[in-house]
Short mmCIF file of N, CA and C in Angstrom, two decimals:
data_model
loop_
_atom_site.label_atom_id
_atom_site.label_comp_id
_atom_site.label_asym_id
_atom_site.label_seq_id
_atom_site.Cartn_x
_atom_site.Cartn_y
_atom_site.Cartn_z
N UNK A 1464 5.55 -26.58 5.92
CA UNK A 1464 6.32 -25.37 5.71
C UNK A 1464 5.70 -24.52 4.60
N UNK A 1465 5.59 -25.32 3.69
CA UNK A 1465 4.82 -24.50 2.10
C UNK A 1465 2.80 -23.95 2.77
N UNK A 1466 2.65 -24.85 3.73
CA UNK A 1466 1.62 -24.11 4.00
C UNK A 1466 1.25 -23.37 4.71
N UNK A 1467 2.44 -22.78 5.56
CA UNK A 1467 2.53 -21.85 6.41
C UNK A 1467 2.87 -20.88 5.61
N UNK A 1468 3.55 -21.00 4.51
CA UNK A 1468 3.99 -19.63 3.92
C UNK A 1468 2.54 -18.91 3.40
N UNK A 1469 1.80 -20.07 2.80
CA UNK A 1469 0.80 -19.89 1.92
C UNK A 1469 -0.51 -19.17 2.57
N UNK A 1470 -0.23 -19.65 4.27
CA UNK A 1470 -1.13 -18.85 4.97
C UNK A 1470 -0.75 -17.61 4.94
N UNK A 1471 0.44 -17.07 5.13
CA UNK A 1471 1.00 -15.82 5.69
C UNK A 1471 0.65 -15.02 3.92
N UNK A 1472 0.74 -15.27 3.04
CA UNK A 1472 0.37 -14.88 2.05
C UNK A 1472 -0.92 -14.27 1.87
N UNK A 1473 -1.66 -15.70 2.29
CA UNK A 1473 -3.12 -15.47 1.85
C UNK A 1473 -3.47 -14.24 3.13
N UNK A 1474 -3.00 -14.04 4.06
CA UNK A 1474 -3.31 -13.18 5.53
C UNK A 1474 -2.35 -12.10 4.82
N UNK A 1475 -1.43 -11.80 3.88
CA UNK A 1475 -0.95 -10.56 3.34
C UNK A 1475 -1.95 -10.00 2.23
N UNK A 1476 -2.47 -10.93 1.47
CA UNK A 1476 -3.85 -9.77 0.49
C UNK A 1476 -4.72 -9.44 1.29
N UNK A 1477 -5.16 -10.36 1.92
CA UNK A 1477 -6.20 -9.64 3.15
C UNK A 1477 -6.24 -8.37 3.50
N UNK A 1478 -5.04 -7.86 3.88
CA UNK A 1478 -4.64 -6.66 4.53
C UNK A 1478 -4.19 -5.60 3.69
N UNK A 1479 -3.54 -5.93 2.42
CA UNK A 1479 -3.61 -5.41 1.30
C UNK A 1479 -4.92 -5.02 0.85
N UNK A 1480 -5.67 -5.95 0.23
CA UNK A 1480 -7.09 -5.68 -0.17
C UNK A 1480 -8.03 -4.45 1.33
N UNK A 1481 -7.50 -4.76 2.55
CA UNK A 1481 -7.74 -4.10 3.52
C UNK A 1481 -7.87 -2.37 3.31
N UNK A 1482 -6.12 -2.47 3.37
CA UNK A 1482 -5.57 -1.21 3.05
C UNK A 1482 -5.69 -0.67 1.39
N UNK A 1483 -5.96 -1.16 0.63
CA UNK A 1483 -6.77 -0.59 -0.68
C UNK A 1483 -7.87 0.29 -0.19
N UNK A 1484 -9.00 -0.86 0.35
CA UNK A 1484 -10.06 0.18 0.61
C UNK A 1484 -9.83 1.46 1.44
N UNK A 1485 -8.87 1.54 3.03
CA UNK A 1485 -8.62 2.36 3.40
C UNK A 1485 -8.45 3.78 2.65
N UNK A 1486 -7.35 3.04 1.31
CA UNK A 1486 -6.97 4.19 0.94
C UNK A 1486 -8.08 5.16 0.09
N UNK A 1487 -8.82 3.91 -0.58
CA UNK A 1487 -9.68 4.71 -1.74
C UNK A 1487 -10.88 5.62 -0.86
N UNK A 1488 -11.29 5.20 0.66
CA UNK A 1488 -11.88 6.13 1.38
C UNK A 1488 -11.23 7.07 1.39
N UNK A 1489 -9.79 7.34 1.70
CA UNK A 1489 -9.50 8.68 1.80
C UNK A 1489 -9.02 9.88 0.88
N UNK A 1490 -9.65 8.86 -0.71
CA UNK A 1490 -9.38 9.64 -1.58
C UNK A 1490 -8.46 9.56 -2.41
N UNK A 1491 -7.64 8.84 -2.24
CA UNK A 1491 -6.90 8.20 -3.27
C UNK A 1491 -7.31 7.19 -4.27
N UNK A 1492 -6.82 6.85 -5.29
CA UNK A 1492 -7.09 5.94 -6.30
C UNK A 1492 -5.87 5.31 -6.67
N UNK A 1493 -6.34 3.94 -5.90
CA UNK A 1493 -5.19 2.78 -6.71
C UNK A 1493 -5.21 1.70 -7.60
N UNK A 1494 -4.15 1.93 -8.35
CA UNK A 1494 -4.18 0.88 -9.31
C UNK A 1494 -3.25 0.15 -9.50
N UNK A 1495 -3.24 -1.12 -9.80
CA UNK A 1495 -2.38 -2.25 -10.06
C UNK A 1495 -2.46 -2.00 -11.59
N UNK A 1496 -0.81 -2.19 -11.64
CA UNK A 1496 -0.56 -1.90 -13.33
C UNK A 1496 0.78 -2.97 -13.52
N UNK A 1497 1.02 -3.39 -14.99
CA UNK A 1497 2.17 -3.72 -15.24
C UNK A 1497 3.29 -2.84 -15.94
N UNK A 1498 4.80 -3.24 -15.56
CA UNK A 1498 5.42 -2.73 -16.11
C UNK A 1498 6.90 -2.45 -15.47
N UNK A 1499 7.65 -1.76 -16.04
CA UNK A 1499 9.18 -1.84 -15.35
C UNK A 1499 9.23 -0.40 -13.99
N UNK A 1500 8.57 -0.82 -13.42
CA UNK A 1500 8.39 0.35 -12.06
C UNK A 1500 8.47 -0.75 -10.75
N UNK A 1501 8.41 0.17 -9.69
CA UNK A 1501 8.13 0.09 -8.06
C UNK A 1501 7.05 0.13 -7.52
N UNK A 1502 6.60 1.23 -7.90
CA UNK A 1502 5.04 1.66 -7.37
C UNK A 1502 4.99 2.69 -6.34
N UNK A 1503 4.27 3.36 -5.94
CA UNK A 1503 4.12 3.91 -4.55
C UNK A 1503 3.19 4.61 -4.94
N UNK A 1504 2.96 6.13 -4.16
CA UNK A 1504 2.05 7.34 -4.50
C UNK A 1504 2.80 8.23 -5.55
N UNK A 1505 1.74 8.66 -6.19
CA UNK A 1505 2.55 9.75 -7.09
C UNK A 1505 0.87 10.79 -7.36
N UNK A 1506 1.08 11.58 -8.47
CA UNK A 1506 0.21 12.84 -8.58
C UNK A 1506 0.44 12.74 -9.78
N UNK A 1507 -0.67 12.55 -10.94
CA UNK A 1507 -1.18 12.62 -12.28
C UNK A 1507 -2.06 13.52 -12.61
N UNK A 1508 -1.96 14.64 -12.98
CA UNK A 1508 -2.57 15.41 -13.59
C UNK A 1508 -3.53 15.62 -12.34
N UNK A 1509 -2.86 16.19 -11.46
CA UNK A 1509 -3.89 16.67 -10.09
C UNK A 1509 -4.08 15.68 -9.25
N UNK A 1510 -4.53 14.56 -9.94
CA UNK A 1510 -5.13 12.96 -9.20
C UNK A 1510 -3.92 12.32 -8.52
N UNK A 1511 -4.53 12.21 -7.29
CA UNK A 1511 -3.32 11.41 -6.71
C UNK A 1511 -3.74 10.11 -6.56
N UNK A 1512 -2.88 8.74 -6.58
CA UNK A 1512 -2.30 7.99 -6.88
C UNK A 1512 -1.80 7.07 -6.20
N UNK A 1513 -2.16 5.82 -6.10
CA UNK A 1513 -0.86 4.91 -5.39
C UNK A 1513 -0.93 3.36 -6.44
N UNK A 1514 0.01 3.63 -6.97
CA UNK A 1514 0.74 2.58 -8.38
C UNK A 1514 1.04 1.50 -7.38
N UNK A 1515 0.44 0.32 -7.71
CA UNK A 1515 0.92 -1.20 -7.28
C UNK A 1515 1.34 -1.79 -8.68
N UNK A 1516 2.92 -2.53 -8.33
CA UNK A 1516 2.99 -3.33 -9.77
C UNK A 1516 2.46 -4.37 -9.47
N UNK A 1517 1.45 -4.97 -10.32
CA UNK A 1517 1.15 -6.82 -10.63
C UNK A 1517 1.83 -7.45 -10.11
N UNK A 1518 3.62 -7.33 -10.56
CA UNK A 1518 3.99 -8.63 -10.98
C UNK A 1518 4.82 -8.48 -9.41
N UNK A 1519 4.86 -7.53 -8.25
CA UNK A 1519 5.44 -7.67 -6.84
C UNK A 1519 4.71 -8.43 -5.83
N UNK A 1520 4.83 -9.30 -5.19
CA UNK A 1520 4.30 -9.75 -3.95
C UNK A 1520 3.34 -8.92 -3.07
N UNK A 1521 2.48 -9.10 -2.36
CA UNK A 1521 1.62 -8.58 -1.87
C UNK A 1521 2.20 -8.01 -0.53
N UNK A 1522 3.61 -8.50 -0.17
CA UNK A 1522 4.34 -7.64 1.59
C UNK A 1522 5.20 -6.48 0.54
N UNK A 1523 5.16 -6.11 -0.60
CA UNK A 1523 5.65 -5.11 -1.42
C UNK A 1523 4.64 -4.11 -1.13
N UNK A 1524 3.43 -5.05 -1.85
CA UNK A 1524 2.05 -4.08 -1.63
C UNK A 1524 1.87 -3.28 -0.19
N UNK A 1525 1.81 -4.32 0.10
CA UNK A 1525 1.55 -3.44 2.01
C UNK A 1525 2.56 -2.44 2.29
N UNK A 1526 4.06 -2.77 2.19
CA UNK A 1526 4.34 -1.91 2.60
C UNK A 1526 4.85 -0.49 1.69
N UNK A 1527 4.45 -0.37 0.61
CA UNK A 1527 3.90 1.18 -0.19
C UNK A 1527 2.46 1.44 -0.06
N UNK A 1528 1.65 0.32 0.45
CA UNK A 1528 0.48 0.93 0.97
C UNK A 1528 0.26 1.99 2.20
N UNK A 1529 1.15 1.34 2.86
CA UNK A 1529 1.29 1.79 4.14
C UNK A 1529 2.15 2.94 4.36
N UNK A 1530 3.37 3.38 3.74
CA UNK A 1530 4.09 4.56 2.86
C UNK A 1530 3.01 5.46 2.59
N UNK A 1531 2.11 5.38 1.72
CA UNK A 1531 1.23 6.44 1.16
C UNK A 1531 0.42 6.59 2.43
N UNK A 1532 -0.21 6.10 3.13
CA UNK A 1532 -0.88 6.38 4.41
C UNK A 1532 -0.63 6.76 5.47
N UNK A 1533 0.93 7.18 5.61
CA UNK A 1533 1.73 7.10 6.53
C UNK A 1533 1.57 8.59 7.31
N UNK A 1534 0.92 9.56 5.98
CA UNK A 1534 0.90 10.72 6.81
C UNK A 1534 -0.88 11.29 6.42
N UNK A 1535 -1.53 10.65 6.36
CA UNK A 1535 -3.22 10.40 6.15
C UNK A 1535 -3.71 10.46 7.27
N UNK A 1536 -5.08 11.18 7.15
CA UNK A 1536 -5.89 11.26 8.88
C UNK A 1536 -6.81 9.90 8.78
N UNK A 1537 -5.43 9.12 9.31
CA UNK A 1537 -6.25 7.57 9.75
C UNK A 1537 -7.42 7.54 10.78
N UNK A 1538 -6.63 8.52 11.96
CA UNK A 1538 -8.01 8.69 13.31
C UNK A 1538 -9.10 9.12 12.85
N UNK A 1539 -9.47 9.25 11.95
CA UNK A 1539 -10.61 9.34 11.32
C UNK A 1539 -11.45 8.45 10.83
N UNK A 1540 -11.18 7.36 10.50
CA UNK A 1540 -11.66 6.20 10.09
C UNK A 1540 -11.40 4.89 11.16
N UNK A 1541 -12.30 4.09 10.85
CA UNK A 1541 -12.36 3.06 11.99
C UNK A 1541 -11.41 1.94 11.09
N UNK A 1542 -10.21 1.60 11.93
CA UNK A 1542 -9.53 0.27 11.21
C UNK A 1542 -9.22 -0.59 12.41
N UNK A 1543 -9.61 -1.66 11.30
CA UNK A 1543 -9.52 -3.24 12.20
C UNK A 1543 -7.95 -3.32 13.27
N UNK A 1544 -8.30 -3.50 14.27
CA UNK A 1544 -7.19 -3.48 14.75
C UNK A 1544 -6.34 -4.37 14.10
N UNK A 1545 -6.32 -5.48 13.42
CA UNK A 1545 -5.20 -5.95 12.52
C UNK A 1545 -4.64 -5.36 11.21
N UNK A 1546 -5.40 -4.47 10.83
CA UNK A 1546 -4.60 -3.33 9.75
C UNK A 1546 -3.90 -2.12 10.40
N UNK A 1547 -4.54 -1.98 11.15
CA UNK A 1547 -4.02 -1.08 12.57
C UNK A 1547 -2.35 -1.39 12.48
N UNK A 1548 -2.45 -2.27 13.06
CA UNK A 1548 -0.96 -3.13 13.58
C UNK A 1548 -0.11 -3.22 12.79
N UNK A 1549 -0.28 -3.80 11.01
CA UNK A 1549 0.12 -4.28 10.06
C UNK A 1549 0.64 -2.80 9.99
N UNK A 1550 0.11 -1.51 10.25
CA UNK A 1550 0.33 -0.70 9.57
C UNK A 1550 1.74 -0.17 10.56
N UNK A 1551 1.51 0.10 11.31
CA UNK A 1551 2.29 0.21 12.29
C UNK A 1551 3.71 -0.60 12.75
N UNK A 1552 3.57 -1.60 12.21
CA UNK A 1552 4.83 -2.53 11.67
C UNK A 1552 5.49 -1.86 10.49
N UNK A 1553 4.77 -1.95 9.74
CA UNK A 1553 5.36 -1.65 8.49
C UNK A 1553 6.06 0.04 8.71
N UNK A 1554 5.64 0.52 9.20
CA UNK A 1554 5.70 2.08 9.45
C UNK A 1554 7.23 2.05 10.56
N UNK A 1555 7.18 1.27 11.24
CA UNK A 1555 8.55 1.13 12.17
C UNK A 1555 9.53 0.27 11.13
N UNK A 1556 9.30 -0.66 10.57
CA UNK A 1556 10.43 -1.11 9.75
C UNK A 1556 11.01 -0.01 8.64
N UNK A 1557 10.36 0.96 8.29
CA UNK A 1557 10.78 2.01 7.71
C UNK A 1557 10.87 3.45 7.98
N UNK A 1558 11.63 4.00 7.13
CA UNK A 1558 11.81 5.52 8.02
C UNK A 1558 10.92 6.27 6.70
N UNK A 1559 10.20 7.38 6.65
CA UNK A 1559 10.20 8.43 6.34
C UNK A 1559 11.36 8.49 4.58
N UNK A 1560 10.87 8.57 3.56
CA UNK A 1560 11.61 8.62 2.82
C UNK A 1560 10.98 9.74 1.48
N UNK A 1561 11.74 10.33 0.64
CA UNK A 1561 11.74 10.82 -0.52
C UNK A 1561 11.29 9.89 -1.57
N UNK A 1562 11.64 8.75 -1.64
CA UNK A 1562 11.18 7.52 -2.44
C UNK A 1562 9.66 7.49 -1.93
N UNK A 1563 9.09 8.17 -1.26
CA UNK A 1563 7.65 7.56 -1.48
C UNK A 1563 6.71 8.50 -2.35
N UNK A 1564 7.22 9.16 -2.81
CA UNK A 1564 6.73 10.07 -3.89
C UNK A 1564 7.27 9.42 -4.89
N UNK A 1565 6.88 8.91 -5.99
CA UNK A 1565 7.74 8.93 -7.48
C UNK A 1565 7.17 9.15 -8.40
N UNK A 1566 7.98 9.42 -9.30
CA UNK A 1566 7.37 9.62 -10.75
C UNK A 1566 7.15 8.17 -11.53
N UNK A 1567 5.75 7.66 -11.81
CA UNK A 1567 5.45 6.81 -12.92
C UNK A 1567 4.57 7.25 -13.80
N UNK A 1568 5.14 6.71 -15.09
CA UNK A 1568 4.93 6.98 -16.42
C UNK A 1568 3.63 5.88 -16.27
N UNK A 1569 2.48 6.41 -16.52
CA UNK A 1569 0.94 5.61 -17.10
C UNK A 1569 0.49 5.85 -18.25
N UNK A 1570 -0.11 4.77 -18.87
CA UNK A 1570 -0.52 5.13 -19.90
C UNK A 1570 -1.52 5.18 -20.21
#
């Protein structure tokens, strides 16, 4: 049981680390930071942004990864059909929200 989870884990940075690169091709810059936040996309001084906290699980990660990409010219880039999918999951388990913009304080 503990090593099934541990797979599904280790197959969630995967796709995380996946969707990182996605994003930083399209021009974004993400960073993993600590601190009392959520994370998502935001806009710093022009630079846009997608805040991962450290201390959240990596199906957190994915799915504010996948939030910030949600309206990105993906058909443009070639993705593995398993980030493909991941993304597309994640994108149906959620709707469209105002929360994917936020304000975080960096320092």
């Amino acid at each position: 049981m503990a090593r099934s989870r541990d797979n599904r884990h280790a197959a969630t940075r995967r796709l995380v680390d996946e969707l990182i690169a996605v994003a930083r091709q399209l021009g974004l810059e993400v960073r993993v930071e600590s601190g009392p936040f959520r994370g998502g996309y935001c806009v710093k001084q022009g630079d846009e942004l997608v805040v991962l906290n450290r201390r959240h699980p990596p199906e957190v990660h994915l799915a504010l990864l996948a939030e910030a990409l949600r309206t990105r010219p993906l058909d443009t880039l070639y993705l593995k059909p398993a980030v493909r999918r991941a993304l597309e999951e994640a994108w149906d388990r959620s709707s469209p929200s105002t929360d994917a913009v936020l304000d975080v304080a960096l320092d």
